[in-house]
CSV table of C-alpha atoms in Angstrom, one decimal:
chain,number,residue,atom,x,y,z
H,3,UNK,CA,19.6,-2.1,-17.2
H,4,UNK,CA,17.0,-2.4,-15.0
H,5,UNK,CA,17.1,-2.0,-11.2
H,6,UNK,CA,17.1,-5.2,-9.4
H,7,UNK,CA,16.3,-6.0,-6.0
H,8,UNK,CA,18.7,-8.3,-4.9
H,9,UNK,CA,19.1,-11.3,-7.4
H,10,UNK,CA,15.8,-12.4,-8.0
H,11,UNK,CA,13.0,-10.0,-9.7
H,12,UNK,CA,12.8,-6.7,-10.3
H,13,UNK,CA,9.9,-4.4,-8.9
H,14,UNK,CA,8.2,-3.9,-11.6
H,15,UNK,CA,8.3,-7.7,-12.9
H,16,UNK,CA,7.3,-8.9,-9.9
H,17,UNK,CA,4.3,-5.7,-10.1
H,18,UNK,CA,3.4,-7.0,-13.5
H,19,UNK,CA,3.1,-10.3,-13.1
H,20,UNK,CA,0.5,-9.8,-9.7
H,21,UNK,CA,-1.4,-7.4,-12.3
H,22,UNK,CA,-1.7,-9.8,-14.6
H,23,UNK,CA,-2.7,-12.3,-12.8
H,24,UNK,CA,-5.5,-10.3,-11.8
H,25,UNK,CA,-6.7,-8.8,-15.1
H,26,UNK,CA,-6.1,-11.9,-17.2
H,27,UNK,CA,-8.9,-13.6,-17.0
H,28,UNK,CA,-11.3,-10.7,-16.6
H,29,UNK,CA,-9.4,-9.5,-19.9
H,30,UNK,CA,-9.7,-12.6,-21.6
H,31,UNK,CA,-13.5,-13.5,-20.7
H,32,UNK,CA,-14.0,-10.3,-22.3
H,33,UNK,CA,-12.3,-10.5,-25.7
H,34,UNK,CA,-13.8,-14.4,-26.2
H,35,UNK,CA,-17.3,-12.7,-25.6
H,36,UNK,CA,-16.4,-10.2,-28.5
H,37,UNK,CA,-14.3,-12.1,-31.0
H,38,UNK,CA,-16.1,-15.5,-30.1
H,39,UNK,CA,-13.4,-17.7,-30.7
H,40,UNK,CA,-10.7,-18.5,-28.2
H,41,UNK,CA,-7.8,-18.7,-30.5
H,42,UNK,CA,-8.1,-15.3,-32.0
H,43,UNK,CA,-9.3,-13.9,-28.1
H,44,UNK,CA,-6.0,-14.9,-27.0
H,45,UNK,CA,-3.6,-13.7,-29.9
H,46,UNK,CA,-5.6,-10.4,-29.0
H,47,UNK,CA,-4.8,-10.8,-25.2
H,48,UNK,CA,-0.9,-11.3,-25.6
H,49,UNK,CA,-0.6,-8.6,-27.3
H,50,UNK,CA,-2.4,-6.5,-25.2
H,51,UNK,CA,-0.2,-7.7,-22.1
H,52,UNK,CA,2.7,-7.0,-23.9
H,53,UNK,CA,2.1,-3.8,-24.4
H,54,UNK,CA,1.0,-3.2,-20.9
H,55,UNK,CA,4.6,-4.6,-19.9
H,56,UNK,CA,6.4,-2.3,-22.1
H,57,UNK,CA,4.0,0.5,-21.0
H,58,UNK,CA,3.7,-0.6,-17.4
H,59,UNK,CA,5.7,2.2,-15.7
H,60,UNK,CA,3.4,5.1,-17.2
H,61,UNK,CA,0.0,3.2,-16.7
H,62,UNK,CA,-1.5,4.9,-13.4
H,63,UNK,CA,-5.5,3.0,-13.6
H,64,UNK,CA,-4.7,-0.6,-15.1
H,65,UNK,CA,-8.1,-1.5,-15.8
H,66,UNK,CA,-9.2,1.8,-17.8
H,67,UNK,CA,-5.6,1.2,-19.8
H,68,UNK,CA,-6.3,-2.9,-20.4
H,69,UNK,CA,-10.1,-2.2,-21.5
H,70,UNK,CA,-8.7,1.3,-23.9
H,71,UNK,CA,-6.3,-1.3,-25.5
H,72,UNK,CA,-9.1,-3.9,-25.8
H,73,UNK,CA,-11.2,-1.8,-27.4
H,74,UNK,CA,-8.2,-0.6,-29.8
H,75,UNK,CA,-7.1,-4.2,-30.7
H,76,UNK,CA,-10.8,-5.4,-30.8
H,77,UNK,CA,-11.6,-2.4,-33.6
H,78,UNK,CA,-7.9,-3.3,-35.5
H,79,UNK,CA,-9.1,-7.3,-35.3
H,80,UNK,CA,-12.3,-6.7,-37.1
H,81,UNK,CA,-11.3,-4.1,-39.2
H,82,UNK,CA,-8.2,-6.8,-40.5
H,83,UNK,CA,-10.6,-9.3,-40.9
H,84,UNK,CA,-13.0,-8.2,-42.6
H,85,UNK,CA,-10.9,-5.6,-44.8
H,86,UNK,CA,-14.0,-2.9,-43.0
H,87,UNK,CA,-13.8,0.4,-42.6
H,88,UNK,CA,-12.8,1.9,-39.1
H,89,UNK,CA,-15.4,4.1,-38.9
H,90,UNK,CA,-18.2,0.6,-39.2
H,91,UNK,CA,-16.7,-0.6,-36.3
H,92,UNK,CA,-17.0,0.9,-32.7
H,93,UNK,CA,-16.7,-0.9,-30.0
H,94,UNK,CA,-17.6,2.3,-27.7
H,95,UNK,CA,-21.0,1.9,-29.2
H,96,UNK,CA,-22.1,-1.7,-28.2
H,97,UNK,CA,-22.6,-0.9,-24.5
H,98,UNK,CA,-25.1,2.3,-26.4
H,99,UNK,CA,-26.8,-0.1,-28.0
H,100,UNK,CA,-27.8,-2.6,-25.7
H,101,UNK,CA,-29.0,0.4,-23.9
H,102,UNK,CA,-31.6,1.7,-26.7
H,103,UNK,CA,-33.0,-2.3,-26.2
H,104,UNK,CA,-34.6,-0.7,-23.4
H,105,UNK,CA,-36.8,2.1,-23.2
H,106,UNK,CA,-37.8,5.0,-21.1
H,107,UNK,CA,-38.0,3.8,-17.5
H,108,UNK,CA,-36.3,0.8,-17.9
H,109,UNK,CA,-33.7,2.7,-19.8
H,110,UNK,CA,-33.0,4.9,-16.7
H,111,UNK,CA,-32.9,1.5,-14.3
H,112,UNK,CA,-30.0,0.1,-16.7
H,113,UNK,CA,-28.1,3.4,-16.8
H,114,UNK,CA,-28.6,3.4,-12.8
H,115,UNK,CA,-27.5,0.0,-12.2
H,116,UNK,CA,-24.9,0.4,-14.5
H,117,UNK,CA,-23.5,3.4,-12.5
H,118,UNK,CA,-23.9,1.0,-9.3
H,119,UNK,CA,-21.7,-1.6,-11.2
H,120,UNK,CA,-19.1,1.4,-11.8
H,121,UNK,CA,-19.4,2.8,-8.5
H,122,UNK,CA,-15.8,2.9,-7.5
H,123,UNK,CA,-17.0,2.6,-3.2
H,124,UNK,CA,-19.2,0.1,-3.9
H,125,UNK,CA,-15.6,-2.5,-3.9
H,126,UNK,CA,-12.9,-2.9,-1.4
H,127,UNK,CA,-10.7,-3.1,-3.7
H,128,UNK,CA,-9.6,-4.0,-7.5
H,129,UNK,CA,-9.8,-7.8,-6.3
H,130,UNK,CA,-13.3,-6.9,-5.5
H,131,UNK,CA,-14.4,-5.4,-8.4
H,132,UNK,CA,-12.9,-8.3,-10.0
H,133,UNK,CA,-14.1,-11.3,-8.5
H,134,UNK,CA,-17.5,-9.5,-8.7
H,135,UNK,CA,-17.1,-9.6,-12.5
H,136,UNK,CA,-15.5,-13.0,-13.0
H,137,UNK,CA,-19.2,-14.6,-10.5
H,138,UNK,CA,-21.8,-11.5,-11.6
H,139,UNK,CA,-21.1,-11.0,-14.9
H,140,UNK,CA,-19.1,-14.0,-16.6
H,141,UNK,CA,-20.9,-16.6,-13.9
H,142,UNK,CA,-17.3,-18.0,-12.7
H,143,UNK,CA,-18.1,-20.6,-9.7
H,144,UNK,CA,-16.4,-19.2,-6.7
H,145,UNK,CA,-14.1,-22.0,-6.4
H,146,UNK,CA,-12.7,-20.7,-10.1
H,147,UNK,CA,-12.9,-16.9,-9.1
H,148,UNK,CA,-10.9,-17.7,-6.0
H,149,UNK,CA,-8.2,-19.7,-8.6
H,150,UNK,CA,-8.5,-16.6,-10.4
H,151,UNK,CA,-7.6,-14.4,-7.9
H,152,UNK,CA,-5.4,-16.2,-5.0
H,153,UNK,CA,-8.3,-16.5,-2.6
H,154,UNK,CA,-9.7,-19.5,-1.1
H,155,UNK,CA,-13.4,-20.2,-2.3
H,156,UNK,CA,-14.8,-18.9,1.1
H,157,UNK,CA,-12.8,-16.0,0.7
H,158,UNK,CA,-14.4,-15.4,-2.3
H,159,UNK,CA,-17.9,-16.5,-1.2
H,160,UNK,CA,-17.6,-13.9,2.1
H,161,UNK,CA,-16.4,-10.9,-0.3
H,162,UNK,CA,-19.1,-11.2,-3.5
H,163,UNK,CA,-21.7,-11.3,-0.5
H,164,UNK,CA,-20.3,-8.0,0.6
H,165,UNK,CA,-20.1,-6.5,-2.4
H,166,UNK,CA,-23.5,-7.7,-3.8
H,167,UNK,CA,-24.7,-6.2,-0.3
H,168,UNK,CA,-23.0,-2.8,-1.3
H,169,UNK,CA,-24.1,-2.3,-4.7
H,170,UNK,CA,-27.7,-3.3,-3.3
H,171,UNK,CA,-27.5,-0.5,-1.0
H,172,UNK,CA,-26.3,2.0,-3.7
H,173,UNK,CA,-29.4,1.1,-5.9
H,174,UNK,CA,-31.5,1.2,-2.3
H,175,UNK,CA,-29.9,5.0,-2.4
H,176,UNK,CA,-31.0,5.7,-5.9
H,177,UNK,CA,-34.6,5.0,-5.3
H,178,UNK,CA,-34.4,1.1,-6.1
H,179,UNK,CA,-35.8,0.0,-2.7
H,180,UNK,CA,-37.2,-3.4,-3.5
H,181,UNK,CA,-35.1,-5.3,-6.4
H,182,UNK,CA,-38.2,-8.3,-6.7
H,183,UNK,CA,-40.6,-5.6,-8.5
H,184,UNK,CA,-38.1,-5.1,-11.4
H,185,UNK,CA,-37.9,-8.5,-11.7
Z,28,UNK,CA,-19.9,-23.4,-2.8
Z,29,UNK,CA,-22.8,-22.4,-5.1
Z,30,UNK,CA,-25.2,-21.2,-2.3
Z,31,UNK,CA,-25.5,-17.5,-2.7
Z,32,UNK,CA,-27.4,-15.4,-0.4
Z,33,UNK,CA,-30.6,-13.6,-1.1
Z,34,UNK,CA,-29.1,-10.1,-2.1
Z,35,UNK,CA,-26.7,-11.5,-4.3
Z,36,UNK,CA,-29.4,-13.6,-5.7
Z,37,UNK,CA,-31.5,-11.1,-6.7
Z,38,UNK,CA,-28.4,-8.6,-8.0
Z,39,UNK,CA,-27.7,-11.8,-9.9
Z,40,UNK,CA,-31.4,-11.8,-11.5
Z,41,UNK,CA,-31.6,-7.8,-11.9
Z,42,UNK,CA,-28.1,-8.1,-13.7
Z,43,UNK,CA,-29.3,-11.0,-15.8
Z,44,UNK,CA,-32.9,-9.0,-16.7
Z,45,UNK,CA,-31.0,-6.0,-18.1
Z,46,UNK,CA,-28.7,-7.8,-20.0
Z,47,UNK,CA,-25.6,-7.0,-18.2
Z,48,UNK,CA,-24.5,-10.4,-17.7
Z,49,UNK,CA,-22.2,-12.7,-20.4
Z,50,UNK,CA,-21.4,-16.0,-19.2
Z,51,UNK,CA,-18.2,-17.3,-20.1
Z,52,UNK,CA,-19.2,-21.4,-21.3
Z,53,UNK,CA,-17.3,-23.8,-18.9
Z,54,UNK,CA,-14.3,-24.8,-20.8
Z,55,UNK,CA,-13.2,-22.0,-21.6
Z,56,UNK,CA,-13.0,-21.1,-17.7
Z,57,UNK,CA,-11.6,-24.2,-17.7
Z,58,UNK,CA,-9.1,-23.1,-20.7
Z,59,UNK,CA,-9.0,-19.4,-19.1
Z,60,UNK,CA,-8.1,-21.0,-15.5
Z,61,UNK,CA,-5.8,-23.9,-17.1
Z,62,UNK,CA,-3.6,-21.6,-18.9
Z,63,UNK,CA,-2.9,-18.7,-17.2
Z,64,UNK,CA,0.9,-19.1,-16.3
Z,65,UNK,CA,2.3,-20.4,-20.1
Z,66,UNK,CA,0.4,-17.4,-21.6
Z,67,UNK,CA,2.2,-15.1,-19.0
Z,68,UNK,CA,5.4,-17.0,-20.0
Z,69,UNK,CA,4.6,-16.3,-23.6
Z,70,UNK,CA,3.9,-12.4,-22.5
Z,71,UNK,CA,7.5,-11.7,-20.8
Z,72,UNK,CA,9.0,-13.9,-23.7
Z,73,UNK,CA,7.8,-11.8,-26.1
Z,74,UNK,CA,8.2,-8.8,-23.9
Z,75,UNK,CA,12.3,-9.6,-24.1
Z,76,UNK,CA,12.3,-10.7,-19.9
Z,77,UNK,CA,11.9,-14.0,-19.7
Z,78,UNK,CA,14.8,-15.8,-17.8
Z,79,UNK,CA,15.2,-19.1,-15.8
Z,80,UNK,CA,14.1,-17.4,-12.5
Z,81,UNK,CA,11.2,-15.4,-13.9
Z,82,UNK,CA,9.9,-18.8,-15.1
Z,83,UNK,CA,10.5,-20.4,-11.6
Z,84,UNK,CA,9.0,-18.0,-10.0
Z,85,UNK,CA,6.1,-17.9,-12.1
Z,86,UNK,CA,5.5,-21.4,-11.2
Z,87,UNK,CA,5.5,-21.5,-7.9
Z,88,UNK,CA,3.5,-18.0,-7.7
Z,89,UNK,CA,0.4,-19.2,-10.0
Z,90,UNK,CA,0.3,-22.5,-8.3
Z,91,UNK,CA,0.0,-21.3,-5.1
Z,92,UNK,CA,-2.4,-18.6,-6.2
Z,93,UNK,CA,-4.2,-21.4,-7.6
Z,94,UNK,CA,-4.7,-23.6,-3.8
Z,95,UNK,CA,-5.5,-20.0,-2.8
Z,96,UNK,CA,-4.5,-20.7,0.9
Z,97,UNK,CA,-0.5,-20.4,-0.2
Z,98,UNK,CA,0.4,-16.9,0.5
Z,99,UNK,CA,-1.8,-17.6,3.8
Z,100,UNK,CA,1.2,-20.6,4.8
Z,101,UNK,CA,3.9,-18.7,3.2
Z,102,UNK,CA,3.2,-15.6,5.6
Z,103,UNK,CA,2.9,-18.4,8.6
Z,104,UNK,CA,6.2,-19.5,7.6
Z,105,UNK,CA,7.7,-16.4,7.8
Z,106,UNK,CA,6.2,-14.9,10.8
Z,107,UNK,CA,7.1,-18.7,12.1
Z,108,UNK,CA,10.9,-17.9,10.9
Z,109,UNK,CA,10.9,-14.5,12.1
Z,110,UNK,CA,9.8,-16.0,15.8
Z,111,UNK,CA,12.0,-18.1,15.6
Z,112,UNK,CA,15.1,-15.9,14.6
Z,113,UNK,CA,14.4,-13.3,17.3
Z,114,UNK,CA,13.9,-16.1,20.3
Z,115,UNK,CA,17.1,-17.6,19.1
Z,116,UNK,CA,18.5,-14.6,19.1
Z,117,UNK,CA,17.1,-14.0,22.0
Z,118,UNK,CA,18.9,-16.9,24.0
Z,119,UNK,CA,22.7,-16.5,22.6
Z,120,UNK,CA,21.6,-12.6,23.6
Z,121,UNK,CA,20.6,-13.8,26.9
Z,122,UNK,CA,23.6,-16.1,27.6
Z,123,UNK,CA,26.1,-13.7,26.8
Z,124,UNK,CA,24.8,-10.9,28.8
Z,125,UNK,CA,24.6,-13.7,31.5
Z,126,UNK,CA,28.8,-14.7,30.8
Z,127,UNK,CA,29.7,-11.2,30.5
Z,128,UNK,CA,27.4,-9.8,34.2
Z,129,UNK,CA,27.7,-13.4,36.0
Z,130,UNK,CA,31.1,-14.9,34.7
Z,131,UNK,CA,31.1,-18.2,36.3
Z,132,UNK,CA,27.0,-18.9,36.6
Z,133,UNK,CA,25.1,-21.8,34.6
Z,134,UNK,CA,22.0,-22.4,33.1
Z,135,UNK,CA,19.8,-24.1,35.3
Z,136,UNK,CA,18.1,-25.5,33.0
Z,137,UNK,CA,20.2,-26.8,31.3
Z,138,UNK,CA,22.4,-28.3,34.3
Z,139,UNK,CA,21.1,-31.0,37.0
Z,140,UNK,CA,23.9,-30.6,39.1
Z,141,UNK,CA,24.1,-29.9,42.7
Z,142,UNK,CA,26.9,-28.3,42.8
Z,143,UNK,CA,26.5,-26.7,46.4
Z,144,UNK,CA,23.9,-28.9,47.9
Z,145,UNK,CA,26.8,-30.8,49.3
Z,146,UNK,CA,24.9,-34.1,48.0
Z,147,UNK,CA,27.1,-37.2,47.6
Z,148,UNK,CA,26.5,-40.5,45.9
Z,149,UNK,CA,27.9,-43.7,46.0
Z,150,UNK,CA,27.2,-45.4,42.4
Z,151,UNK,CA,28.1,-49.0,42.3
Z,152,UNK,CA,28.9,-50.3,39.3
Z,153,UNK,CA,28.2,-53.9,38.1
Z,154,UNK,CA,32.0,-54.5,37.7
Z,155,UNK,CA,32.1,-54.1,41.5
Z,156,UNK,CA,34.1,-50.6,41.8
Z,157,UNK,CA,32.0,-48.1,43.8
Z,158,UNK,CA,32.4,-44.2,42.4
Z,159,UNK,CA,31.4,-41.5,45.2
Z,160,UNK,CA,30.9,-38.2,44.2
Z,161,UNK,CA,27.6,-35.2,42.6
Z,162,UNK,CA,26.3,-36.2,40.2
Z,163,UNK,CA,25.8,-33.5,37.6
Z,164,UNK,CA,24.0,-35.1,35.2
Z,165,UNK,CA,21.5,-38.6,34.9
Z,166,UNK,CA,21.5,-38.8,30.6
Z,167,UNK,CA,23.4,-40.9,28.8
Z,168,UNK,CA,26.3,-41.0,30.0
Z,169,UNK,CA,25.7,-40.1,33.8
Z,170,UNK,CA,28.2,-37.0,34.6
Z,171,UNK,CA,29.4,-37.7,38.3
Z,172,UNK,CA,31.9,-34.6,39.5
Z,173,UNK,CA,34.4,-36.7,41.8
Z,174,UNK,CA,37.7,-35.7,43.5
Z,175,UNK,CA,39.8,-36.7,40.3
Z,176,UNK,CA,37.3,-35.0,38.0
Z,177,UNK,CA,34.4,-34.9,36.0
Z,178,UNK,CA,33.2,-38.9,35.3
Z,179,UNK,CA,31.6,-40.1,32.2
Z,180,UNK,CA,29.4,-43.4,33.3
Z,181,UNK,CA,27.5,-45.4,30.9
Z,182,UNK,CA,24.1,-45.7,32.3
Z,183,UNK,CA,24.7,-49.7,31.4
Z,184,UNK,CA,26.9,-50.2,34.0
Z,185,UNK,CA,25.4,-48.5,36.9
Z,186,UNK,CA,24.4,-51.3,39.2
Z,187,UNK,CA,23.0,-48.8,42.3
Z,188,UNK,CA,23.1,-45.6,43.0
Z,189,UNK,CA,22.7,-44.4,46.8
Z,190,UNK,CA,22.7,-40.9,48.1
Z,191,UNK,CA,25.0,-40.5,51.0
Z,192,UNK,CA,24.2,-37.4,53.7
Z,193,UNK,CA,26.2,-35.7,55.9
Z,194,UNK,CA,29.4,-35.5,53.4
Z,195,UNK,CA,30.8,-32.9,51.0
Z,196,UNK,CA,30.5,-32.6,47.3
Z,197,UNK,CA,34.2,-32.5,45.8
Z,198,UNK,CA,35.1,-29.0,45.1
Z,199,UNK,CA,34.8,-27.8,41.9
């Protein structure tokens, strides 16, 4: 039986349930954007959770295990679907090939600004890195990132300015001084 | 709040040039947002967990995370309970370190009486009897120490009351 504090939750339910609250939308945006259907993103999602319950204790970096299951489930989805062969399908490959899209030079800027995105000191924290997906990325309002994530929408106004600020600075670092001439 | 300044602007536009951006469309934010705590009560269902007070405290949790400002007034109330514990704590702390050093003293403050100004009154009462004696107290019922005793007078039926000088407060 698990250890209980007091009567009411145990650590680790009460650990799970702040990390899902974080990651589930951020999970969920992602598998609708690959699936394309909400029903099907969602069967995908539970059963990802669940696992990540079951598995909680042993995860150490949440976000690299959700998106490694995503990927798994994603690749086991299709491959159920459409009776394909495993090896058709990798999902490890889609980020590759929206980078050969772009060539030479610009190639380089989108490998850069990726590694600006992934730039673990470029975000406070994991609520950073969130939010800044959920407005950035999946164009949340702030007043839904800030649902999202327990903040108020100023909150969550004040931190994607910072972050946005941060990452700006990183590409400054990297040679990208003046973001208007890429645009 | 839609007004974003001009670095995050232009992140925004850079992000959106090399394709690194996929908008989610609005309801299914909407659905996303909506649904968050059933699917979580569908997770530890499945997961074997679920029981009444997971599912109460998943209420209350997501719809405070949803007003955003609810952990913000749930630490006020604490720190606001805390204070309060510790300065009533305080006080019975205080009182009986006062009863056990200073046996027979009271709290002034919480004590109008005159016990050694040697202040009498004469407190005439519509009925006609006059009471002389401190008086301790001026609520509801007046307290007036007298030589018999300690007096409970309903304000009601205090016609006058006149300070006399120059005699002695009954003894306590």
């Amino acid at each position: 039986m698990e250890h209980r504090t007091g009567v009411l939750l145990s650590k680790k339910e009460r650990e799970f349930r702040r990390s899902y609250s974080d990651y589930h939308a951020m999970v969920l945006n992602a598998l609708y954007l690959r699936v394309g259907n909400m029903e099907d993103a969602e069967d995908i999602c539970h059963e990802i959770f669940v696992s990540y319950y079951r598995k909680f204790d042993e995860v150490r970096d949440a976000r690299s295990w959700l998106f490694g299951a995503m990927k798994f489930c994603i690749s086991n989805f299709y491959r159920k679907k459409a009776g394909a062969d495993q090896a058709t399908i990798d999902i490890n490959n889609m980020e590759d090939d929206i980078n050969l899209a772009f060539e030479n030079g610009e190639r380089d800027l989108r490998i850069i600004i990726n590694e600006a995105l992934e730039h673990g000191e470029n975000y406070k924290d994991e609520k950073d890195r969130i939010l800044f997906d959920l407005v950035a990325i999946n164009k949340y309002t702030y007043e839904e990132a800030a649902k999202e994530l327990g903040l108020t929408a100023r909150q969550a106004f004040y931190r994607y300015q910072q972050v946005s600020r941060r990452i700006v600075d990183y590409l400054n670092k990297r040679g990208i001084t003046r973001i208007e001439d890429l645009l | 709040m839609k007004k974003t300044g001009h670095e995050a602007h232009q992140l925004e536009q850079l992000l959106g040039k090399y394709r690194f951006t996929r908008p989610v469309p609005p309801e299914v934010r909407d659905s996303i947002i909506s649904a968050k705590k059933d699917r979580y009560l569908s997770v530890i269902k499945t997961a074997g967990v679920f029981t009444a007070v997971q599912g109460a405290f998943a209420s209350i949790y997501f719809a405070l995370k949803k007003t955003g400002i609810g952990f913000t007034i749930v630490k006020v109330i604490a720190a606001g309970m805390s204070v309060l514990t510790i300065s009533i704590g305080g006080y019975y702390a205080a009182n009986a370190l006062r009863d056990r050093f200073f046996p027979g003293a009271e709290n002034p403050a919480s004590d109008t009486s005159r016990p050694d100004s040697g202040w009498v009154d004469e407190i005439m009462l519509f009925d006609g009897r006059i009471i002389r004696g401190a008086i301790i107290s001026r609520g509801e019922p007046y307290r007036v120490r007298t030589e018999g005793g300690i007096m409970l007078i309903p304000r009601k039926q205090i016609k006058a009351v006149r300070p006399l000088t120059g005699e002695r407060a009954p003894a306590r």
